[in-house]
């Protein structure tokens, strides 16, 4: 008899799980709970990182906080990295991913993106005075981070520059810090990713490393959201545009990339404003 | 009534089949995953990137196989050397071997790989480094790192095998005039290896699974490629499933071969003609043929010549030469010992100098973060009042071991029970989990459990549950062996006094089995504590991740930080393993230890 009861209980449990699995549109849920779950990186300087005191902060961190504020909801920050930032949006565990992510068409098949909120481009960081352009890097090893657009771009750029062995010459690591360490200990001749990240690392060891050549590609950053939730997309886009209009965007930008900061970078574009 | 029907095999089979059919029907047609499956992406050409994703994954498999094969051979060799050195009468050699083994056993492989790849080249001279970097440094770094790690585990297994050889056998061998190397080759190693094939086999399996960590140094092996496909196409479910299936098949193939080898080598029973034995026999047949055709005639000829030489008279000159040879050998051994000591002293000197040259201030500045992060002044979005670092790793390990103990107990009892309805699901769980690397289990729990159950799970809990599920399978196996070790007569006596299966388990078998299992469970706890370092892939704030964050910020002191982290892991694991050894000694009957 006990067994029968157990079986009945198991069936009931599975039925219960099935009913939980159905979720409503994301925007309605955010408004109802007054809470938005935002994925933010933890190891991207100065995008989002832990400082000396172990405090979380950075450009993306401030942007995410501001967007949530303007949507009038509380923010719940979730730590993500280059591997988890898209999968978590897909599986609905986060509602918004502000994690220096380039807006690409391939990614757009799986998640939706906001307006471009940051304008970046990919470059190569190398020891000072060794290389002039990408052509000089042919046959040399280059580090990238796995699961990023830079990985695909740098392979393509090397192939275009005439490297027959481009596939093997690009080594993909899991973290930015690992790429930089490989560059420091001489395993790779260059490290390629978005210029804003490279500038941050180059500032750690002033005078040793420099950016090589032109931009390999444009990297427009967008905030990722679950597919097909137009109300959420509108709300996020409106928040970004309002920030640009009233000068909050410039303030945040100057805090991290403005003149006098270690990561100084001129603002390269303008956020699209809808009247 | 139910029990009567459940004892019939066909009822058991019917229940299992209907359960499986229900699960397939439910997942396939009723349950909404909220995820668009696209299995075809594994076989068709992706237009954006111009590659077939399945082929990329297979390339990863080839790399995994290559790393596993090379590192297994190297580890077996290194492990044998270390195991022999561990029993040496020359104390400095013994101490060195012991410290090498203990160090590599008690620190996570992940930290070791980071060290070999990022920190080790920095202390090499420029030209050596250039030579290293001109080849496939990633591949060899991962392979060597892996083989040293596996070797330190094998060394202990091999030492146990060596010590299991009866002393009288050795004395007989020595007194019949065999030299040390002859005894080693013809008596010690063949017997020792026969005794330890099962535990050695599980080390080979672990080695294959640990090769998944090569991805942290940028080797494109199976896990790396699965991740790559996921990040290119965002079809993580399909990519990870493919990797899981491939890992499982690799594990099964390795187990199959090991079973065959075990069956062939066993002396105590008549050679069983099971399928694995026959297949391994067929695989080995060409080698046997070569040996019979080419090697044997040569050895036969050599032996004949030796015999002929022995029949000539033993001149005083030959006697003198023999004696001189003996002196020379003794002198060479002495010189070797001296050289070994000199090298050891040099190593100590340079390591000491290096340690003094480090900027330890960095470590002291960050010690608090490494130990407890910013407990108890955490921000509201942090768990446990901002706990992190070493204490977080310990917390994860404690939760995982406590919960998995009960899972392991239930599954282990189910696995040893004769009713198929319980045995086969338990068997599936154990083999499915044990056939895959922990990192794959972590990905499954993190990405797919929330999709299945429609809940959200933060990184801490998903890593902890993954560790729990993983350890549960291992503890189940420990429980099963514990149960098997209880004499069958006791169980039969229990049944005949009218106890049911569960009653017999609870009152007779488990109390005895659990006592024997305690050391193994402590060993499992050490393993799980080291494995918490893998949670760094999800960004859990445990020791490795915190260390990486700090290193990421400072950038210029990797040796100091990773050295400290390795030290922390070592202290925790080593003290636990000393505790486990003491427990084992107290709980098991006295063993005669034997030196060679």
PDB file of N, CA and C in Angstrom, chain A residues 103-164:
ATOM      1  N   UNK A 103      26.013  43.591 -30.177  1.00  0.00           N
ATOM      2  CA  UNK A 103      24.766  43.210 -30.825  1.00  0.00           C
ATOM      3  C   UNK A 103      25.105  42.588 -32.181  1.00  0.00           C
ATOM      4  N   UNK A 104      24.858  41.299 -32.349  1.00  0.00           N
ATOM      5  CA  UNK A 104      25.121  40.664 -33.645  1.00  0.00           C
ATOM      6  C   UNK A 104      23.845  40.025 -34.168  1.00  0.00           C
ATOM      7  N   UNK A 105      23.845  39.737 -35.470  1.00  0.00           N
ATOM      8  CA  UNK A 105      22.638  39.126 -36.051  1.00  0.00           C
ATOM      9  C   UNK A 105      22.448  37.705 -35.549  1.00  0.00           C
ATOM     10  N   UNK A 106      23.577  36.998 -35.396  1.00  0.00           N
ATOM     11  CA  UNK A 106      23.470  35.615 -34.922  1.00  0.00           C
ATOM     12  C   UNK A 106      22.861  35.605 -33.520  1.00  0.00           C
ATOM     13  N   UNK A 107      23.320  36.511 -32.654  1.00  0.00           N
ATOM     14  CA  UNK A 107      22.764  36.568 -31.301  1.00  0.00           C
ATOM     15  C   UNK A 107      21.316  37.004 -31.322  1.00  0.00           C
ATOM     16  N   UNK A 108      20.980  37.860 -32.328  1.00  0.00           N
ATOM     17  CA  UNK A 108      19.613  38.367 -32.384  1.00  0.00           C
ATOM     18  C   UNK A 108      18.620  37.253 -32.695  1.00  0.00           C
ATOM     19  N   UNK A 109      19.123  36.105 -33.199  1.00  0.00           N
ATOM     20  CA  UNK A 109      18.211  34.979 -33.441  1.00  0.00           C
ATOM     21  C   UNK A 109      17.740  34.375 -32.119  1.00  0.00           C
ATOM     22  N   UNK A 110      18.537  34.548 -31.064  1.00  0.00           N
ATOM     23  CA  UNK A 110      18.200  33.899 -29.796  1.00  0.00           C
ATOM     24  C   UNK A 110      17.658  34.856 -28.750  1.00  0.00           C
ATOM     25  N   UNK A 111      18.119  36.106 -28.763  1.00  0.00           N
ATOM     26  CA  UNK A 111      17.627  37.084 -27.788  1.00  0.00           C
ATOM     27  C   UNK A 111      17.343  38.381 -28.523  1.00  0.00           C
ATOM     28  N   UNK A 112      16.648  39.315 -27.858  1.00  0.00           N
ATOM     29  CA  UNK A 112      16.411  40.642 -28.434  1.00  0.00           C
ATOM     30  C   UNK A 112      17.385  41.642 -27.837  1.00  0.00           C
ATOM     31  N   UNK A 113      17.656  42.719 -28.592  1.00  0.00           N
ATOM     32  CA  UNK A 113      18.595  43.720 -28.094  1.00  0.00           C
ATOM     33  C   UNK A 113      17.948  45.095 -28.009  1.00  0.00           C
ATOM     34  N   UNK A 114      18.481  45.900 -27.084  1.00  0.00           N
ATOM     35  CA  UNK A 114      18.048  47.291 -26.983  1.00  0.00           C
ATOM     36  C   UNK A 114      18.792  48.099 -28.043  1.00  0.00           C
ATOM     37  N   UNK A 115      18.619  49.422 -27.998  1.00  0.00           N
ATOM     38  CA  UNK A 115      19.437  50.313 -28.817  1.00  0.00           C
ATOM     39  C   UNK A 115      20.897  50.134 -28.438  1.00  0.00           C
ATOM     40  N   UNK A 116      21.774  50.555 -29.343  1.00  0.00           N
ATOM     41  CA  UNK A 116      23.193  50.533 -29.011  1.00  0.00           C
ATOM     42  C   UNK A 116      23.443  51.568 -27.905  1.00  0.00           C
ATOM     43  N   UNK A 117      23.978  51.105 -26.769  1.00  0.00           N
ATOM     44  CA  UNK A 117      24.200  52.048 -25.671  1.00  0.00           C
ATOM     45  C   UNK A 117      25.672  52.347 -25.458  1.00  0.00           C
ATOM     46  N   UNK A 118      26.543  51.684 -26.253  1.00  0.00           N
ATOM     47  CA  UNK A 118      27.973  51.950 -26.103  1.00  0.00           C
ATOM     48  C   UNK A 118      28.626  51.600 -27.431  1.00  0.00           C
ATOM     49  N   UNK A 119      29.563  52.436 -27.844  1.00  0.00           N
ATOM     50  CA  UNK A 119      30.155  52.242 -29.175  1.00  0.00           C
ATOM     51  C   UNK A 119      31.592  51.830 -28.992  1.00  0.00           C
ATOM     52  N   UNK A 120      31.880  50.617 -29.420  1.00  0.00           N
ATOM     53  CA  UNK A 120      33.229  50.126 -29.227  1.00  0.00           C
ATOM     54  C   UNK A 120      33.708  49.518 -30.538  1.00  0.00           C
ATOM     55  N   UNK A 121      34.984  49.211 -30.592  1.00  0.00           N
ATOM     56  CA  UNK A 121      35.532  48.539 -31.763  1.00  0.00           C
ATOM     57  C   UNK A 121      36.626  47.608 -31.300  1.00  0.00           C
ATOM     58  N   UNK A 122      36.897  46.594 -32.111  1.00  0.00           N
ATOM     59  CA  UNK A 122      37.884  45.606 -31.696  1.00  0.00           C
ATOM     60  C   UNK A 122      39.272  45.994 -32.155  1.00  0.00           C
ATOM     61  N   UNK A 123      40.252  45.829 -31.264  1.00  0.00           N
ATOM     62  CA  UNK A 123      41.644  46.104 -31.612  1.00  0.00           C
ATOM     63  C   UNK A 123      42.518  44.975 -31.074  1.00  0.00           C
ATOM     64  N   UNK A 124      43.820  45.115 -31.330  1.00  0.00           N
ATOM     65  CA  UNK A 124      44.769  44.133 -30.803  1.00  0.00           C
ATOM     66  C   UNK A 124      45.740  44.842 -29.874  1.00  0.00           C
ATOM     67  N   UNK A 125      45.977  44.252 -28.717  1.00  0.00           N
ATOM     68  CA  UNK A 125      46.949  44.790 -27.770  1.00  0.00           C
ATOM     69  C   UNK A 125      48.228  43.964 -27.898  1.00  0.00           C
ATOM     70  N   UNK A 126      49.387  44.655 -27.976  1.00  0.00           N
ATOM     71  CA  UNK A 126      50.647  43.920 -28.104  1.00  0.00           C
ATOM     72  C   UNK A 126      51.752  44.692 -27.400  1.00  0.00           C
ATOM     73  N   UNK A 127      52.904  44.043 -27.237  1.00  0.00           N
ATOM     74  CA  UNK A 127      54.067  44.707 -26.634  1.00  0.00           C
ATOM     75  C   UNK A 127      54.409  45.945 -27.439  1.00  0.00           C
ATOM     76  N   UNK A 128      54.827  46.982 -26.747  1.00  0.00           N
ATOM     77  CA  UNK A 128      55.080  48.268 -27.395  1.00  0.00           C
ATOM     78  C   UNK A 128      56.175  48.156 -28.461  1.00  0.00           C
ATOM     79  N   UNK A 129      55.929  48.769 -29.600  1.00  0.00           N
ATOM     80  CA  UNK A 129      56.972  48.938 -30.610  1.00  0.00           C
ATOM     81  C   UNK A 129      57.310  47.706 -31.407  1.00  0.00           C
ATOM     82  N   UNK A 130      56.471  46.650 -31.364  1.00  0.00           N
ATOM     83  CA  UNK A 130      56.812  45.437 -32.118  1.00  0.00           C
ATOM     84  C   UNK A 130      56.023  45.301 -33.404  1.00  0.00           C
ATOM     85  N   UNK A 131      54.777  45.747 -33.364  1.00  0.00           N
ATOM     86  CA  UNK A 131      53.924  45.544 -34.535  1.00  0.00           C
ATOM     87  C   UNK A 131      53.283  46.862 -34.951  1.00  0.00           C
ATOM     88  N   UNK A 132      53.112  47.014 -36.284  1.00  0.00           N
ATOM     89  CA  UNK A 132      52.490  48.249 -36.788  1.00  0.00           C
ATOM     90  C   UNK A 132      51.016  48.018 -37.141  1.00  0.00           C
ATOM     91  N   UNK A 133      50.742  46.860 -37.765  1.00  0.00           N
ATOM     92  CA  UNK A 133      49.365  46.607 -38.186  1.00  0.00           C
ATOM     93  C   UNK A 133      49.080  45.105 -38.056  1.00  0.00           C
ATOM     94  N   UNK A 134      47.860  44.730 -38.426  1.00  0.00           N
ATOM     95  CA  UNK A 134      47.475  43.324 -38.338  1.00  0.00           C
ATOM     96  C   UNK A 134      48.367  42.468 -39.229  1.00  0.00           C
ATOM     97  N   UNK A 135      48.821  43.028 -40.364  1.00  0.00           N
ATOM     98  CA  UNK A 135      49.710  42.297 -41.290  1.00  0.00           C
ATOM     99  C   UNK A 135      50.951  41.760 -40.552  1.00  0.00           C
ATOM    100  N   UNK A 136      51.486  42.569 -39.620  1.00  0.00           N
ATOM    101  CA  UNK A 136      52.692  42.148 -38.899  1.00  0.00           C
ATOM    102  C   UNK A 136      52.408  40.988 -37.948  1.00  0.00           C
ATOM    103  N   UNK A 137      51.144  40.780 -37.624  1.00  0.00           N
ATOM    104  CA  UNK A 137      50.828  39.747 -36.636  1.00  0.00           C
ATOM    105  C   UNK A 137      50.624  38.380 -37.300  1.00  0.00           C
ATOM    106  N   UNK A 138      50.740  38.303 -38.603  1.00  0.00           N
ATOM    107  CA  UNK A 138      50.546  37.033 -39.309  1.00  0.00           C
ATOM    108  C   UNK A 138      51.583  36.021 -38.816  1.00  0.00           C
ATOM    109  N   UNK A 139      51.102  34.813 -38.484  1.00  0.00           N
ATOM    110  CA  UNK A 139      52.014  33.774 -37.994  1.00  0.00           C
ATOM    111  C   UNK A 139      52.273  33.871 -36.508  1.00  0.00           C
ATOM    112  N   UNK A 140      51.786  34.918 -35.860  1.00  0.00           N
ATOM    113  CA  UNK A 140      51.961  35.046 -34.414  1.00  0.00           C
ATOM    114  C   UNK A 140      50.701  34.528 -33.703  1.00  0.00           C
ATOM    115  N   UNK A 141      50.860  34.161 -32.442  1.00  0.00           N
ATOM    116  CA  UNK A 141      49.698  33.692 -31.678  1.00  0.00           C
ATOM    117  C   UNK A 141      48.937  34.890 -31.101  1.00  0.00           C
ATOM    118  N   UNK A 142      47.634  34.791 -31.122  1.00  0.00           N
ATOM    119  CA  UNK A 142      46.808  35.869 -30.573  1.00  0.00           C
ATOM    120  C   UNK A 142      45.791  35.270 -29.606  1.00  0.00           C
ATOM    121  N   UNK A 143      45.646  35.909 -28.458  1.00  0.00           N
ATOM    122  CA  UNK A 143      44.695  35.427 -27.445  1.00  0.00           C
ATOM    123  C   UNK A 143      43.346  36.104 -27.650  1.00  0.00           C
ATOM    124  N   UNK A 144      42.271  35.328 -27.400  1.00  0.00           N
ATOM    125  CA  UNK A 144      40.933  35.930 -27.356  1.00  0.00           C
ATOM    126  C   UNK A 144      40.159  35.236 -26.249  1.00  0.00           C
ATOM    127  N   UNK A 145      38.938  35.701 -26.038  1.00  0.00           N
ATOM    128  CA  UNK A 145      38.110  35.079 -25.019  1.00  0.00           C
ATOM    129  C   UNK A 145      37.061  34.225 -25.718  1.00  0.00           C
ATOM    130  N   UNK A 146      36.861  32.991 -25.196  1.00  0.00           N
ATOM    131  CA  UNK A 146      35.917  32.082 -25.835  1.00  0.00           C
ATOM    132  C   UNK A 146      34.491  32.599 -25.730  1.00  0.00           C
ATOM    133  N   UNK A 147      33.752  32.427 -26.794  1.00  0.00           N
ATOM    134  CA  UNK A 147      32.354  32.814 -26.775  1.00  0.00           C
ATOM    135  C   UNK A 147      32.128  34.285 -27.030  1.00  0.00           C
ATOM    136  N   UNK A 148      33.101  34.970 -27.618  1.00  0.00           N
ATOM    137  CA  UNK A 148      32.922  36.391 -27.911  1.00  0.00           C
ATOM    138  C   UNK A 148      32.988  36.611 -29.410  1.00  0.00           C
ATOM    139  N   UNK A 149      32.504  37.776 -29.848  1.00  0.00           N
ATOM    140  CA  UNK A 149      32.594  38.091 -31.270  1.00  0.00           C
ATOM    141  C   UNK A 149      34.042  38.322 -31.672  1.00  0.00           C
ATOM    142  N   UNK A 150      34.875  38.767 -30.722  1.00  0.00           N
ATOM    143  CA  UNK A 150      36.273  39.054 -31.070  1.00  0.00           C
ATOM    144  C   UNK A 150      36.963  37.814 -31.617  1.00  0.00           C
ATOM    145  N   UNK A 151      36.579  36.659 -31.051  1.00  0.00           N
ATOM    146  CA  UNK A 151      37.208  35.415 -31.473  1.00  0.00           C
ATOM    147  C   UNK A 151      36.977  35.188 -32.974  1.00  0.00           C
ATOM    148  N   UNK A 152      35.725  35.370 -33.384  1.00  0.00           N
ATOM    149  CA  UNK A 152      35.383  35.156 -34.788  1.00  0.00           C
ATOM    150  C   UNK A 152      36.066  36.220 -35.657  1.00  0.00           C
ATOM    151  N   UNK A 153      36.018  37.484 -35.183  1.00  0.00           N
ATOM    152  CA  UNK A 153      36.573  38.574 -35.979  1.00  0.00           C
ATOM    153  C   UNK A 153      38.071  38.452 -36.184  1.00  0.00           C
ATOM    154  N   UNK A 154      38.795  38.078 -35.129  1.00  0.00           N
ATOM    155  CA  UNK A 154      40.245  38.088 -35.255  1.00  0.00           C
ATOM    156  C   UNK A 154      40.699  36.953 -36.167  1.00  0.00           C
ATOM    157  N   UNK A 155      39.986  35.821 -36.136  1.00  0.00           N
ATOM    158  CA  UNK A 155      40.298  34.745 -37.074  1.00  0.00           C
ATOM    159  C   UNK A 155      40.129  35.235 -38.506  1.00  0.00           C
ATOM    160  N   UNK A 156      39.010  35.910 -38.720  1.00  0.00           N
ATOM    161  CA  UNK A 156      38.724  36.400 -40.062  1.00  0.00           C
ATOM    162  C   UNK A 156      39.792  37.410 -40.484  1.00  0.00           C
ATOM    163  N   UNK A 157      40.153  38.344 -39.562  1.00  0.00           N
ATOM    164  CA  UNK A 157      41.127  39.372 -39.891  1.00  0.00           C
ATOM    165  C   UNK A 157      42.482  38.758 -40.223  1.00  0.00           C
ATOM    166  N   UNK A 158      42.871  37.733 -39.454  1.00  0.00           N
ATOM    167  CA  UNK A 158      44.160  37.084 -39.724  1.00  0.00           C
ATOM    168  C   UNK A 158      44.129  36.391 -41.082  1.00  0.00           C
ATOM    169  N   UNK A 159      43.009  35.744 -41.390  1.00  0.00           N
ATOM    170  CA  UNK A 159      42.885  35.064 -42.676  1.00  0.00           C
ATOM    171  C   UNK A 159      42.994  36.070 -43.809  1.00  0.00           C
ATOM    172  N   UNK A 160      42.318  37.215 -43.635  1.00  0.00           N
ATOM    173  CA  UNK A 160      42.360  38.249 -44.675  1.00  0.00           C
ATOM    174  C   UNK A 160      43.770  38.803 -44.836  1.00  0.00           C
ATOM    175  N   UNK A 161      44.528  38.868 -43.715  1.00  0.00           N
ATOM    176  CA  UNK A 161      45.888  39.386 -43.792  1.00  0.00           C
ATOM    177  C   UNK A 161      46.843  38.342 -44.366  1.00  0.00           C
ATOM    178  N   UNK A 162      46.341  37.150 -44.661  1.00  0.00           N
ATOM    179  CA  UNK A 162      47.159  36.143 -45.326  1.00  0.00           C
ATOM    180  C   UNK A 162      47.792  35.120 -44.405  1.00  0.00           C
ATOM    181  N   UNK A 163      47.177  34.866 -43.250  1.00  0.00           N
ATOM    182  CA  UNK A 163      47.718  33.847 -42.354  1.00  0.00           C
ATOM    183  C   UNK A 163      47.076  32.505 -42.699  1.00  0.00           C
ATOM    184  N   UNK A 164      47.854  31.547 -43.239  1.00  0.00           N
ATOM    185  CA  UNK A 164      47.238  30.267 -43.608  1.00  0.00           C
ATOM    186  C   UNK A 164      46.840  29.452 -42.383  1.00  0.00           C
TER     187      UNK A 164
END
